[in-house]
PDB file of C-alpha atoms in Angstrom:
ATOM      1  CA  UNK D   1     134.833  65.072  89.308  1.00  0.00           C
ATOM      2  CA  UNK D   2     134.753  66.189  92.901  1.00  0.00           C
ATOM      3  CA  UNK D   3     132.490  67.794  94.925  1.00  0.00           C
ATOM      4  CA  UNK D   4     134.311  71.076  94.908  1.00  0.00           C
ATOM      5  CA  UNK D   5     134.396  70.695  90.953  1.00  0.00           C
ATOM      6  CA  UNK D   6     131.088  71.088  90.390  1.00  0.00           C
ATOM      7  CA  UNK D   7     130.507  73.335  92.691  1.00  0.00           C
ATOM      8  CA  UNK D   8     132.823  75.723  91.081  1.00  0.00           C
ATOM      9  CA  UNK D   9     131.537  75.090  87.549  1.00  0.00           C
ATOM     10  CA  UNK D  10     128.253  75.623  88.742  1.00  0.00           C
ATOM     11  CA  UNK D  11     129.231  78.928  90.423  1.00  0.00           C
ATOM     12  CA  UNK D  12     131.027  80.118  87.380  1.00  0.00           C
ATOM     13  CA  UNK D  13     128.295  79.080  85.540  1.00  0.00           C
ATOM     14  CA  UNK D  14     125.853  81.460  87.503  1.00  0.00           C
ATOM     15  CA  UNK D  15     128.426  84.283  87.450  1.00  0.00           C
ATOM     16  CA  UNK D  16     128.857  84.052  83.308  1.00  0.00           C
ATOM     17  CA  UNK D  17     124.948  83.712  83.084  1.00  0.00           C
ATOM     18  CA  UNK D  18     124.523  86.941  85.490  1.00  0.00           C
ATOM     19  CA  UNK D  19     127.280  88.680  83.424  1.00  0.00           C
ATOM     20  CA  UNK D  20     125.411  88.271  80.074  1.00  0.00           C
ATOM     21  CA  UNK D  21     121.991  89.159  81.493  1.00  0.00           C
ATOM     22  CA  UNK D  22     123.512  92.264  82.844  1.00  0.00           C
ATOM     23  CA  UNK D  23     124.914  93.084  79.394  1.00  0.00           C
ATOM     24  CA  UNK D  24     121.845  92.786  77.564  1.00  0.00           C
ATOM     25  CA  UNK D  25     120.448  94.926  79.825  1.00  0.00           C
ATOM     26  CA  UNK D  26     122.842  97.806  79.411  1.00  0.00           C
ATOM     27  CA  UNK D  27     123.172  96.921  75.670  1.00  0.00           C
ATOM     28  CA  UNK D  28     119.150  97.684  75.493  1.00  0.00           C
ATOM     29  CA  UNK D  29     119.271 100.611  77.431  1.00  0.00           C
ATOM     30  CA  UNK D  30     122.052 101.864  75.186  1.00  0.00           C
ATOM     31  CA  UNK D  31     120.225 101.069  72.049  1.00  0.00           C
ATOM     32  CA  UNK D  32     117.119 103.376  73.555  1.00  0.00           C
ATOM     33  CA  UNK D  33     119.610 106.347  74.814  1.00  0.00           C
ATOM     34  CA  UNK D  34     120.603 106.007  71.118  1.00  0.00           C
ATOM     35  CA  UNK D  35     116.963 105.888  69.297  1.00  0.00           C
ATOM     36  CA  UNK D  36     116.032 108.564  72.132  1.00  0.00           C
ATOM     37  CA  UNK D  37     118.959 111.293  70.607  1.00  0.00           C
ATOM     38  CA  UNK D  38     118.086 109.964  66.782  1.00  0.00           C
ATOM     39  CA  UNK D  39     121.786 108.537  66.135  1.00  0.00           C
ATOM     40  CA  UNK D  40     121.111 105.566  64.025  1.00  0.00           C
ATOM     41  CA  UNK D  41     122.689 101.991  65.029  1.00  0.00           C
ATOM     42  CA  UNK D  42     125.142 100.888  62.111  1.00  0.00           C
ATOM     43  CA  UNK D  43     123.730  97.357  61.232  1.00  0.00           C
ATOM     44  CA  UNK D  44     126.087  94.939  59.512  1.00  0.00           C
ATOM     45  CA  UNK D  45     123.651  93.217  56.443  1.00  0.00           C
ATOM     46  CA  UNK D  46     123.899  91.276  53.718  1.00  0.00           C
ATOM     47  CA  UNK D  47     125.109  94.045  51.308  1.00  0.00           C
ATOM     48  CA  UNK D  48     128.561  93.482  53.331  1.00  0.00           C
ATOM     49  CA  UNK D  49     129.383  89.896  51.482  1.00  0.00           C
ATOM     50  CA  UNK D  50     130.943  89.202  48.228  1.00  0.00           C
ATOM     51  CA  UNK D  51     129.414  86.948  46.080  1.00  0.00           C
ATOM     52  CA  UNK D  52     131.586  84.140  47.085  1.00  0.00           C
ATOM     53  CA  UNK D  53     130.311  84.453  50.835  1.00  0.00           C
ATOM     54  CA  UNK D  54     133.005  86.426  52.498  1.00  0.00           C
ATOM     55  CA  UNK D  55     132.510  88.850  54.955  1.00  0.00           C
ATOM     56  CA  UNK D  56     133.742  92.431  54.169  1.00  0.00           C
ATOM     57  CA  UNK D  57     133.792  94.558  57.162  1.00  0.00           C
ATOM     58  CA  UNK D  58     135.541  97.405  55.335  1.00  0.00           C
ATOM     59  CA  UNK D  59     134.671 100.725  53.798  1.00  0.00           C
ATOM     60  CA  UNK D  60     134.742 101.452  50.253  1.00  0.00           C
ATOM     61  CA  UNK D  61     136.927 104.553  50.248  1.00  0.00           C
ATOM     62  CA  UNK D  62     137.217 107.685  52.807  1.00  0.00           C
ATOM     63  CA  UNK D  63     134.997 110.175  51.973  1.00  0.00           C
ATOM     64  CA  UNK D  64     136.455 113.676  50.942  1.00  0.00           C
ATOM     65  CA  UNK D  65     134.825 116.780  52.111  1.00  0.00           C
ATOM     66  CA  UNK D  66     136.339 119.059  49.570  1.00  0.00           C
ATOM     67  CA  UNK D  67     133.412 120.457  47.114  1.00  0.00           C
ATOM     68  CA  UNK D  68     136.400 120.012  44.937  1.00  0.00           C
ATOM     69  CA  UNK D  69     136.776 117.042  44.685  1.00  0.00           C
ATOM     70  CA  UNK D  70     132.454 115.949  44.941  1.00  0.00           C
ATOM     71  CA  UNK D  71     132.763 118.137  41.400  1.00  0.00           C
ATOM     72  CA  UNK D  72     135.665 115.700  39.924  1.00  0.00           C
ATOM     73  CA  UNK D  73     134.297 112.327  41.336  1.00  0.00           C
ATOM     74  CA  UNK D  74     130.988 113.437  39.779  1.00  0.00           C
ATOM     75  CA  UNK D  75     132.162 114.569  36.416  1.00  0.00           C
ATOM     76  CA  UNK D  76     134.589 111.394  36.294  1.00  0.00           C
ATOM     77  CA  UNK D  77     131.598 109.256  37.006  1.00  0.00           C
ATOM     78  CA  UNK D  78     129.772 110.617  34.125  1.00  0.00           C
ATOM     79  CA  UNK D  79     132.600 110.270  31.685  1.00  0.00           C
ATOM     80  CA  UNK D  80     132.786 106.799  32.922  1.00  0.00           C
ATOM     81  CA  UNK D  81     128.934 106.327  32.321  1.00  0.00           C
ATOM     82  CA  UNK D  82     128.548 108.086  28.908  1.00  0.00           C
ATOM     83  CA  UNK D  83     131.588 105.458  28.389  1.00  0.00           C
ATOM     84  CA  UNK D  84     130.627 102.714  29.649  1.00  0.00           C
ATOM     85  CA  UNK D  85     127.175 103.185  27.414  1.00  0.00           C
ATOM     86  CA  UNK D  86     129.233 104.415  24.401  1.00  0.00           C
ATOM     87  CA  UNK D  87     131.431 100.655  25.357  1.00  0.00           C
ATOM     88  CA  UNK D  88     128.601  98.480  25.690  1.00  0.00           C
ATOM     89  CA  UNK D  89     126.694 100.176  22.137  1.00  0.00           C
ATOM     90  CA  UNK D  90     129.775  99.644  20.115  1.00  0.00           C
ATOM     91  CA  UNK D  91     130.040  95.998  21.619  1.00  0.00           C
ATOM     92  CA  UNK D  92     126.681  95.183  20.266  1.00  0.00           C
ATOM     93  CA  UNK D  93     127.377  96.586  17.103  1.00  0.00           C
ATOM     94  CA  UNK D  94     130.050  94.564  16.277  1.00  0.00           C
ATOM     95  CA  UNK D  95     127.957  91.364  17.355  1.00  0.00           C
ATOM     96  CA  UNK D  96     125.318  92.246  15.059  1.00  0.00           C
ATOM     97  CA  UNK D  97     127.651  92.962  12.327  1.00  0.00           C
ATOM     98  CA  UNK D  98     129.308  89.612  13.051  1.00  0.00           C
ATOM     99  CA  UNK D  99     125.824  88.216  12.936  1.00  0.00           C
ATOM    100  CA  UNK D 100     124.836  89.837  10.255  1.00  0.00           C
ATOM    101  CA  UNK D 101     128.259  88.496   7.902  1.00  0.00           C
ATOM    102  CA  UNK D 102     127.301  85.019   9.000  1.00  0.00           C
ATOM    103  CA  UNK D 103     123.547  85.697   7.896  1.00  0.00           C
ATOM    104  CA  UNK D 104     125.076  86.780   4.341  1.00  0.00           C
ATOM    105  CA  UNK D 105     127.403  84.356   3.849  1.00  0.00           C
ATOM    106  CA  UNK D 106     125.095  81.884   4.578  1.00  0.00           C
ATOM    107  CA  UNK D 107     122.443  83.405   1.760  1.00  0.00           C
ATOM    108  CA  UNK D 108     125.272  83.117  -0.729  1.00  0.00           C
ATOM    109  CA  UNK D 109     126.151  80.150  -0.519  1.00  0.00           C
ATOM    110  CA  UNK D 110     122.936  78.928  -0.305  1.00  0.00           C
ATOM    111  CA  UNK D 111     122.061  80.501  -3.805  1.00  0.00           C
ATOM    112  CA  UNK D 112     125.617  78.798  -4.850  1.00  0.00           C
ATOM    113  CA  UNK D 113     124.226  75.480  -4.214  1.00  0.00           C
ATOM    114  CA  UNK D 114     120.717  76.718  -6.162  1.00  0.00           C
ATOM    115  CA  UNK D 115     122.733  77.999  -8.772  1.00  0.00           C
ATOM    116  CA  UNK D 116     125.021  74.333  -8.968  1.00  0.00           C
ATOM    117  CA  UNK D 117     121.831  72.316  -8.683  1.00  0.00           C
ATOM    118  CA  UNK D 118     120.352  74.602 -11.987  1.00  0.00           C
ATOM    119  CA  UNK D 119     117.730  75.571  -9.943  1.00  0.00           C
ATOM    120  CA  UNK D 120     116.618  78.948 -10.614  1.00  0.00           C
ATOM    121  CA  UNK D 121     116.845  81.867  -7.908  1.00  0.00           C
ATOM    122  CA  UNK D 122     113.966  81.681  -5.379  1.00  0.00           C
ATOM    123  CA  UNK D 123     112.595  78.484  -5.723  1.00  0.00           C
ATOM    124  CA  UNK D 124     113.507  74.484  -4.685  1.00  0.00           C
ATOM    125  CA  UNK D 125     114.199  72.825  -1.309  1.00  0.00           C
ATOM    126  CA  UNK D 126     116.373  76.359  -0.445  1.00  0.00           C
ATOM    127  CA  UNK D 127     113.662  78.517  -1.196  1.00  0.00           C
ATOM    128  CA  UNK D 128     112.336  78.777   2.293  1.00  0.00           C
ATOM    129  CA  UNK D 129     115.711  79.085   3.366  1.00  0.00           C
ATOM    130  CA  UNK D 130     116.846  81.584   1.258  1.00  0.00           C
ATOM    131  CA  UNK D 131     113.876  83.850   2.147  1.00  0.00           C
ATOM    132  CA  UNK D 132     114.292  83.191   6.014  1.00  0.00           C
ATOM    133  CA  UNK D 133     117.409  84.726   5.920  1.00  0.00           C
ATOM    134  CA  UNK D 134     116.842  87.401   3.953  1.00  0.00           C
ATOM    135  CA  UNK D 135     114.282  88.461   6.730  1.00  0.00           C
ATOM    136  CA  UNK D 136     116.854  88.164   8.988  1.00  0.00           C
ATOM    137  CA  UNK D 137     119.209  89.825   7.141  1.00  0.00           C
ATOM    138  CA  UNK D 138     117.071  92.829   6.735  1.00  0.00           C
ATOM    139  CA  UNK D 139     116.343  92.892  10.743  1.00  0.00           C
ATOM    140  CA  UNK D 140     119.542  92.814  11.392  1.00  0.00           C
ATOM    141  CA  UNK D 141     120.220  95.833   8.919  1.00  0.00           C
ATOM    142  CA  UNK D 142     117.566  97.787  11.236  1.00  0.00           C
ATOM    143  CA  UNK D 143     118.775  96.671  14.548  1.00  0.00           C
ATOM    144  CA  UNK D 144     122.587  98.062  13.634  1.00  0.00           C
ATOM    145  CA  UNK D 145     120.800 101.128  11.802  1.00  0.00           C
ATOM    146  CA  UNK D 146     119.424 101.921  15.632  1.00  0.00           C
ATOM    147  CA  UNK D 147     122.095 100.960  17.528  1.00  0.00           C
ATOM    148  CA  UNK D 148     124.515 102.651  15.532  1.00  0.00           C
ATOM    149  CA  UNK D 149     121.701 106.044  16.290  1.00  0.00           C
ATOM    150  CA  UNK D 150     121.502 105.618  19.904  1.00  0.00           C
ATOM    151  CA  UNK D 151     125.464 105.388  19.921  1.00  0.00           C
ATOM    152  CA  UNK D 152     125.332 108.938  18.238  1.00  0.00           C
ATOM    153  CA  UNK D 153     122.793 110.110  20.820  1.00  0.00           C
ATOM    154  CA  UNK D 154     124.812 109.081  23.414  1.00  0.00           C
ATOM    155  CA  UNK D 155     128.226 110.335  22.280  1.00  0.00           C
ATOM    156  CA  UNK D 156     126.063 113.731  21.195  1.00  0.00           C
ATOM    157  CA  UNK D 157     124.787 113.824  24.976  1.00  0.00           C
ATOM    158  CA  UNK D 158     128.427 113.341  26.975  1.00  0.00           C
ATOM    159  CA  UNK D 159     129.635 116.277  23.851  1.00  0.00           C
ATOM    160  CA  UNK D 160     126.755 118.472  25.311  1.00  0.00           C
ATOM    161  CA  UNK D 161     127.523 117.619  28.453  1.00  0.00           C
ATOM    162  CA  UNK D 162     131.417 118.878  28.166  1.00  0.00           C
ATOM    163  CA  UNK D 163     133.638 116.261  27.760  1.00  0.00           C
ATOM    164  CA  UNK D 164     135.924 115.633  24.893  1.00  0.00           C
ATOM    165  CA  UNK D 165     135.798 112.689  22.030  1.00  0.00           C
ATOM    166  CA  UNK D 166     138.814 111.169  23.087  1.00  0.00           C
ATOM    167  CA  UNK D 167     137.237 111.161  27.047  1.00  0.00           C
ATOM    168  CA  UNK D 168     133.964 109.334  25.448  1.00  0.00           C
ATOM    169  CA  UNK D 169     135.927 107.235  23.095  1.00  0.00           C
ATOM    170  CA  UNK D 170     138.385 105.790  26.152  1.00  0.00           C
ATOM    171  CA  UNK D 171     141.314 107.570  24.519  1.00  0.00           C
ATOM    172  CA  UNK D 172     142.141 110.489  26.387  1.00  0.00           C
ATOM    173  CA  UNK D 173     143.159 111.422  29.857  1.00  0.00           C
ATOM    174  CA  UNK D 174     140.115 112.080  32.656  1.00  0.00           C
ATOM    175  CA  UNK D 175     140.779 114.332  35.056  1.00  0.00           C
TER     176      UNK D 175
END
């Protein structure tokens, strides 16, 4: 490399160095002309990423100003909520009732094999067994016995609130 070469990187070198000190000087006095008037920076954060890492620099959805249509996104969002509750009730349910035809098939045949091995009811190797599960059985009778109540609650709450069953249930139309 030449003499001239390195002169000129070095020059352009100083100019891009001046250049960037003189924007972070007017980029700091812009920030304080901003804080002075009480308009808030936007700061990109973390909230921005999906969970796979990329970078969304998007908006969710325009805003309307319409009072309108505030009133319909709200009341949609609380069908959708008294639904989604209503959803996520009924899918325990049916896991406890699953769990629960398991528990009682298990107790019979457990008192098959008692009954096979002429053992009478409630005592033997199965005994413990056989009792265990009863337990469990009976829990799992009062665990659907609540869930099934706070389902009712719920569905009683979005009827009080003004919706219709077929809006809670998933089955009709929301506005």
């Amino acid at each position: 490399m030449s003499i001239s070469a390195k002169c000129l990187a070095v020059i352009c070198a100083a100019f891009l160095l001046q250049s960037l000190a003189d924007f972070a000087r007017e980029e700091a006095a812009r920030r304080k002309r901003l804080e002075q008037e009480g308009i808030e920076a936007k700061v990109i954060t973390e909230a921005a990423e999906d969970s796979q890492g990329n970078l969304s620099t998007s908006e969710e959805r325009p805003r309307q100003s319409s009072n309108s249509a505030k009133s319909v996104s709200k009341s949609e969002s609380s069908v959708r909520s008294f639904r989604r509750a209503i959803q996520k009730l009924d899918r325990r349910i049916r896991q406890e009732e699953n769990r629960l035809k398991l528990r009682r098939a298990r107790l019979q045949s457990l008192h098959r094999e008692s009954r096979k091995k002429g053992e009478a009811p409630g005592s033997g190797k199965g005994a413990d067994a056989q009792s265990r599960l009863t337990e469990e059985i009976e829990e799992l009778e009062m665990n659907l016995k609540q869930l099934r109540r706070e389902r009712a609650e719920v569905y009683d709450e979005g009827r009080k609130a003004g919706f219709l069953p077929g809006e809670l249930d998933g089955k009709g139309i929301i506005p």
